[in-house]
């Protein structure tokens, strides 16, 4: 039996009404998005993860991006209160799905935070101060997690939607980073691989054990990763990228 579970949610038929912040709207081919999402779920399964795939929600355009709605740790899960009002109704079904697995804690107004802004590396939690995530939420996360020994800090992020558009974990002490969008100094003690500057969106990867799920759209950065000995499973995530989503956004992965 696998140690890891991933919660995913099928692509909403309303995906073309998604929120957009830094991208121009382009038509999203629903069928193509669905088949790429299926490929993504298969990639998770190929890495030994049990996938709990929730039904699509036609009236919640961004609900495929389950990562934004919760922060799941070994000790508890925090339901986030996402920054965009259209996304707040996504909270209830994710809370219901997580409740058998973890004790739940809830961010209260005026706090807002998107899970895409939350990078957890061991007991360090970095929260991007983006248009979606604020200081009140950071303070609430700090007080929820202090008893478990986590250190939580806000990090400036510019030019992209979320912190994890700019930096993700790809190894024990190793981050994949776009230094144009975050400062490496904000992550003391970490090592870095930089994205290729021709691929600004290339810093988002899903780490599962010692491998990453990585978009096929970034061959230059992929080469750097392979040269560094990182093992990858590539997926085509190009349709959901038009909704400003990347690979981490589409799952909540945690230990059973
Ligand atoms: C949004 O703007 O909320 C969605 N269109 C995209 C969310 C992507 N989520 C993520 O990066 N964690």
Short mmCIF file of C-alpha atoms and ligand atoms in Angstrom, two decimals:
data_model
loop_
_atom_site.label_atom_id
_atom_site.label_comp_id
_atom_site.label_asym_id
_atom_site.label_seq_id
_atom_site.Cartn_x
_atom_site.Cartn_y
_atom_site.Cartn_z
CA UNK A 1 0.00 0.00 0.00
CA UNK A 2 1.27 3.46 -0.88
CA UNK A 3 2.37 5.91 1.83
CA UNK A 4 1.27 8.97 -0.12
CA UNK A 5 -2.16 10.25 -1.10
CA UNK A 6 -2.89 12.96 -3.64
CA UNK A 7 -6.22 14.75 -3.72
CA UNK A 8 -7.06 16.02 -7.20
CA UNK A 9 -10.23 17.42 -8.73
CA UNK A 10 -11.43 17.00 -12.30
CA UNK A 11 -11.20 20.03 -14.60
CA UNK A 12 -14.32 22.19 -14.33
CA UNK A 13 -16.36 22.56 -17.54
CA UNK A 14 -16.37 26.26 -16.55
CA UNK A 15 -12.55 26.52 -16.73
CA UNK A 16 -12.77 29.27 -19.36
CA UNK A 17 -14.17 31.60 -16.66
CA UNK A 18 -11.06 31.11 -14.50
CA UNK A 19 -9.35 33.92 -12.61
CA UNK A 20 -6.38 35.49 -14.43
CA UNK A 21 -3.86 37.94 -12.97
CA UNK A 22 -0.71 38.06 -15.12
CA UNK A 23 -1.91 36.31 -18.30
CA UNK A 24 -4.14 37.41 -21.18
CA UNK A 25 -7.22 35.24 -21.62
CA UNK A 26 -6.90 32.55 -24.31
CA UNK A 27 -9.48 29.86 -25.09
CA UNK A 28 -8.88 26.66 -23.13
CA UNK A 29 -9.78 23.41 -24.89
CA UNK A 30 -11.73 21.55 -22.18
CA UNK A 31 -11.18 18.08 -23.63
CA UNK A 32 -7.48 18.66 -24.00
CA UNK A 33 -7.26 20.06 -20.47
CA UNK A 34 -9.11 16.99 -19.17
CA UNK A 35 -6.83 14.58 -20.98
CA UNK A 36 -3.70 16.40 -19.77
CA UNK A 37 -5.12 16.32 -16.25
CA UNK A 38 -5.65 12.57 -16.61
CA UNK A 39 -2.02 12.23 -17.75
CA UNK A 40 -0.98 14.16 -14.63
CA UNK A 41 -2.97 11.83 -12.36
CA UNK A 42 -1.34 8.87 -14.13
CA UNK A 43 2.09 10.39 -13.50
CA UNK A 44 1.27 10.56 -9.79
CA UNK A 45 0.13 6.92 -9.83
CA UNK A 46 3.30 5.89 -11.70
CA UNK A 47 5.23 7.29 -8.73
CA UNK A 48 3.26 5.14 -6.31
CA UNK A 49 0.83 7.81 -5.08
CA UNK A 50 -2.83 6.88 -4.35
CA UNK A 51 -4.98 9.44 -6.16
CA UNK A 52 -8.32 10.53 -4.71
CA UNK A 53 -9.93 12.27 -7.67
CA UNK A 54 -12.92 14.50 -6.87
CA UNK A 55 -15.75 15.19 -9.30
CA UNK A 56 -15.67 18.33 -11.42
CA UNK A 57 -17.59 21.38 -10.20
CA UNK A 58 -19.15 23.17 -13.22
CA UNK A 59 -19.80 26.35 -11.20
CA UNK A 60 -16.25 26.60 -9.75
CA UNK A 61 -13.96 27.42 -12.70
CA UNK A 62 -10.65 27.15 -10.81
CA UNK A 63 -11.50 24.14 -8.65
CA UNK A 64 -8.98 21.87 -10.45
CA UNK A 65 -6.29 23.86 -8.61
CA UNK A 66 -6.85 22.10 -5.27
CA UNK A 67 -3.44 23.11 -3.93
CA UNK A 68 -4.70 26.63 -3.22
CA UNK A 69 -7.37 25.54 -0.76
CA UNK A 70 -5.33 23.73 1.90
CA UNK A 71 -1.91 23.36 3.50
CA UNK A 72 -1.50 19.73 4.52
CA UNK A 73 1.23 18.84 7.00
CA UNK A 74 1.93 15.65 8.95
CA UNK A 75 0.30 17.10 12.06
CA UNK A 76 -2.78 18.92 10.71
CA UNK A 77 -4.31 20.60 7.65
CA UNK A 78 -5.10 24.29 7.32
CA UNK A 79 -8.04 25.28 5.10
CA UNK A 80 -6.76 28.45 3.53
CA UNK A 81 -9.54 30.93 2.63
CA UNK A 82 -8.22 31.67 -0.89
CA UNK A 83 -7.62 35.27 -1.93
CA UNK A 84 -10.04 35.35 -4.89
CA UNK A 85 -13.71 35.50 -3.80
CA UNK A 86 -14.76 33.23 -6.69
CA UNK A 87 -12.61 30.50 -5.12
CA UNK A 88 -13.88 30.61 -1.52
CA UNK A 89 -16.67 28.03 -2.22
CA UNK A 90 -13.91 25.54 -3.07
CA UNK A 91 -13.10 25.25 0.64
CA UNK A 92 -16.01 23.12 1.84
CA UNK A 93 -15.54 20.05 -0.41
CA UNK A 94 -11.79 20.01 0.23
CA UNK A 95 -12.33 20.29 4.00
CA UNK A 96 -14.76 17.38 3.80
CA UNK A 97 -12.27 15.29 1.81
CA UNK A 98 -9.38 16.04 4.18
CA UNK A 99 -11.29 15.57 7.43
CA UNK A 100 -10.78 11.76 7.67
CA UNK A 101 -7.01 12.29 7.26
CA UNK A 102 -6.16 15.30 9.44
CA UNK A 103 -7.32 17.61 12.20
CA UNK A 104 -8.50 20.75 10.36
CA UNK A 105 -7.73 24.37 11.20
CA UNK A 106 -9.35 27.29 9.36
CA UNK A 107 -7.93 30.66 8.35
CA UNK A 108 -10.36 33.39 9.44
CA UNK A 109 -11.10 36.78 7.83
CA UNK A 110 -9.39 39.12 7.16
CA UNK A 111 -6.73 36.47 6.47
CA UNK A 112 -6.43 35.13 2.94
CA UNK A 113 -3.82 32.77 1.56
CA UNK A 114 -3.56 30.56 -1.51
CA UNK A 115 -1.75 27.25 -1.05
CA UNK A 116 0.25 28.13 -4.17
CA UNK A 117 1.96 30.73 -1.99
CA UNK A 118 3.04 28.20 0.63
CA UNK A 119 6.36 26.43 0.25
CA UNK A 120 7.13 23.92 3.00
CA UNK A 121 10.70 22.67 3.35
CA UNK A 122 11.00 20.50 6.45
CA UNK A 123 9.99 22.67 9.40
CA UNK A 124 10.37 25.91 7.42
CA UNK A 125 7.29 27.40 5.81
CA UNK A 126 7.68 30.28 3.37
CA UNK A 127 4.53 32.23 2.46
CA UNK A 128 4.54 34.46 -0.62
CA UNK A 129 3.20 37.96 -0.01
CA UNK A 130 1.30 37.97 -3.30
CA UNK A 131 -1.98 39.58 -4.33
CA UNK A 132 -3.72 36.51 -2.81
CA UNK A 133 -1.98 36.07 0.55
CA UNK A 134 -1.70 38.53 3.43
CA UNK A 135 0.00 39.18 6.76
CA UNK A 136 -3.09 38.24 8.80
CA UNK A 137 -3.04 34.75 7.29
CA UNK A 138 0.70 34.43 7.96
CA UNK A 139 0.14 35.31 11.62
CA UNK A 140 -2.67 32.75 11.89
CA UNK A 141 -0.49 30.04 10.29
CA UNK A 142 2.32 30.95 12.70
CA UNK A 143 0.07 30.54 15.72
CA UNK A 144 -1.48 27.28 14.43
CA UNK A 145 1.92 25.72 13.75
CA UNK A 146 4.15 27.05 16.56
CA UNK A 147 3.22 24.07 18.81
CA UNK A 148 4.59 21.72 16.12
CA UNK A 149 7.91 23.56 15.82
CA UNK A 150 7.41 25.17 12.40
CA UNK A 151 9.00 28.49 11.51
CA UNK A 152 6.74 30.51 9.23
CA UNK A 153 7.87 33.61 7.35
CA UNK A 154 6.56 35.92 4.65
CA UNK A 155 8.56 36.24 1.44
CA UNK A 156 8.29 38.96 -1.21
CA UNK A 157 7.31 37.75 -4.65
CA UNK A 158 6.89 39.87 -7.78
CA UNK A 159 5.98 39.26 -11.42
CA UNK A 160 3.95 36.08 -10.98
CA UNK A 161 0.79 34.82 -9.31
CA UNK A 162 2.17 32.71 -6.46
CA UNK A 163 5.38 31.98 -4.59
CA UNK A 164 5.46 28.49 -6.10
CA UNK A 165 5.35 29.98 -9.62
CA UNK A 166 8.80 31.29 -8.67
CA UNK A 167 10.31 28.57 -6.49
CA UNK A 168 9.61 24.92 -5.60
CA UNK A 169 11.44 22.16 -3.77
CA UNK A 170 13.11 19.53 -5.97
CA UNK A 171 15.35 17.76 -3.45
CA UNK A 172 16.21 17.60 0.26
CA UNK A 173 17.76 21.04 0.48
CA UNK A 174 17.37 21.97 -3.15
CA UNK A 175 15.09 24.57 -4.73
CA UNK A 176 14.30 25.27 -8.38
CA UNK A 177 14.09 29.04 -8.67
CA UNK A 178 13.38 31.95 -10.99
CA UNK A 179 15.61 34.63 -9.40
CA UNK A 180 13.74 37.38 -11.28
CA UNK A 181 10.64 36.75 -9.14
CA UNK A 182 12.04 35.90 -5.65
CA UNK A 183 15.30 36.58 -3.80
CA UNK A 184 17.44 33.56 -3.13
CA UNK A 185 18.58 35.25 0.12
CA UNK A 186 15.09 34.70 1.51
CA UNK A 187 15.83 30.94 1.65
CA UNK A 188 18.93 30.69 3.84
CA UNK A 189 20.78 27.38 3.91
CA UNK A 190 19.22 26.15 0.67
CA UNK A 191 20.90 25.17 -2.59
CA UNK A 192 19.45 26.25 -5.92
CA UNK A 193 19.05 25.32 -9.54
CA UNK A 194 18.01 28.33 -11.62
CA UNK A 195 15.52 28.12 -14.45
CA UNK A 196 16.64 29.07 -17.93
CA UNK A 197 15.78 32.78 -18.34
CA UNK A 198 13.98 32.00 -21.62
CA UNK A 199 11.50 29.89 -19.61
CA UNK A 200 10.22 32.16 -16.81
CA UNK A 201 7.42 29.76 -15.76
CA UNK A 202 9.80 26.80 -15.40
CA UNK A 203 10.28 26.91 -11.60
CA UNK A 204 7.18 24.87 -10.72
CA UNK A 205 7.78 21.14 -10.19
CA UNK A 206 6.05 18.51 -8.02
CA UNK A 207 8.46 16.56 -5.82
CA UNK A 208 7.41 12.98 -5.05
CA UNK A 209 10.06 11.16 -3.02
CA UNK A 210 13.23 11.61 -5.13
CA UNK A 211 11.59 12.39 -8.48
CA UNK A 212 9.77 15.38 -9.92
CA UNK A 213 6.73 15.72 -12.16
CA UNK A 214 7.72 18.40 -14.61
CA UNK A 215 6.03 20.20 -17.57
CA UNK A 216 7.29 19.29 -21.03
CA UNK A 217 7.11 22.99 -21.99
CA UNK A 218 10.54 23.80 -20.51
CA UNK A 219 13.23 21.81 -22.36
CA UNK A 220 16.09 24.22 -21.54
CA UNK A 221 15.51 24.08 -17.80
CA UNK A 222 14.84 20.36 -18.05
CA UNK A 223 18.32 19.91 -19.48
CA UNK A 224 19.82 21.73 -16.46
CA UNK A 225 17.81 19.48 -14.15
CA UNK A 226 18.89 16.29 -15.90
CA UNK A 227 22.51 17.42 -15.88
CA UNK A 228 22.19 17.87 -12.11
CA UNK A 229 20.95 14.28 -11.83
CA UNK A 230 17.30 15.08 -11.07
CA UNK A 231 14.94 12.29 -12.18
CA UNK A 232 11.84 13.56 -13.98
CA UNK A 233 8.48 12.37 -15.21
CA UNK A 234 7.32 14.90 -17.79
CA UNK A 235 3.71 15.84 -18.49
CA UNK A 236 2.07 18.17 -20.99
CA UNK A 237 0.36 20.80 -18.83
CA UNK A 238 -0.08 23.42 -21.54
CA UNK A 239 -3.89 23.85 -21.39
CA UNK A 240 -4.08 24.49 -17.63
CA UNK A 241 -1.07 26.81 -17.98
CA UNK A 242 -3.48 29.13 -19.89
CA UNK A 243 -5.49 29.30 -16.64
CA UNK A 244 -2.30 30.39 -14.83
CA UNK A 245 -2.01 26.97 -13.22
CA UNK A 246 1.11 24.83 -13.01
CA UNK A 247 1.84 21.29 -11.86
CA UNK A 248 1.90 21.75 -8.08
CA UNK A 249 -1.52 23.46 -8.23
CA UNK A 250 -3.36 20.32 -9.31
CA UNK A 251 -2.81 18.17 -6.22
CA UNK A 252 -2.58 18.09 -2.45
CA UNK A 253 -0.02 15.41 -1.64
CA UNK A 254 0.50 14.10 1.87
CA UNK A 255 1.40 11.05 3.94
CA UNK A 256 -1.49 8.80 4.94
C1 LIG B 1 -6.26 31.47 -10.10
O1 LIG B 1 -5.98 32.58 -10.55
O2 LIG B 1 -6.58 31.32 -8.93
C2 LIG B 1 -6.23 30.28 -11.03
N1 LIG B 1 -6.63 30.68 -12.34
C3 LIG B 1 -4.85 29.69 -11.08
C4 LIG B 1 -4.41 29.12 -9.77
C5 LIG B 1 -3.13 28.38 -9.89
N2 LIG B 1 -2.77 27.82 -8.66
C6 LIG B 1 -1.51 27.70 -8.20
O3 LIG B 1 -0.58 28.20 -8.81
N3 LIG B 1 -1.35 27.13 -7.02
#
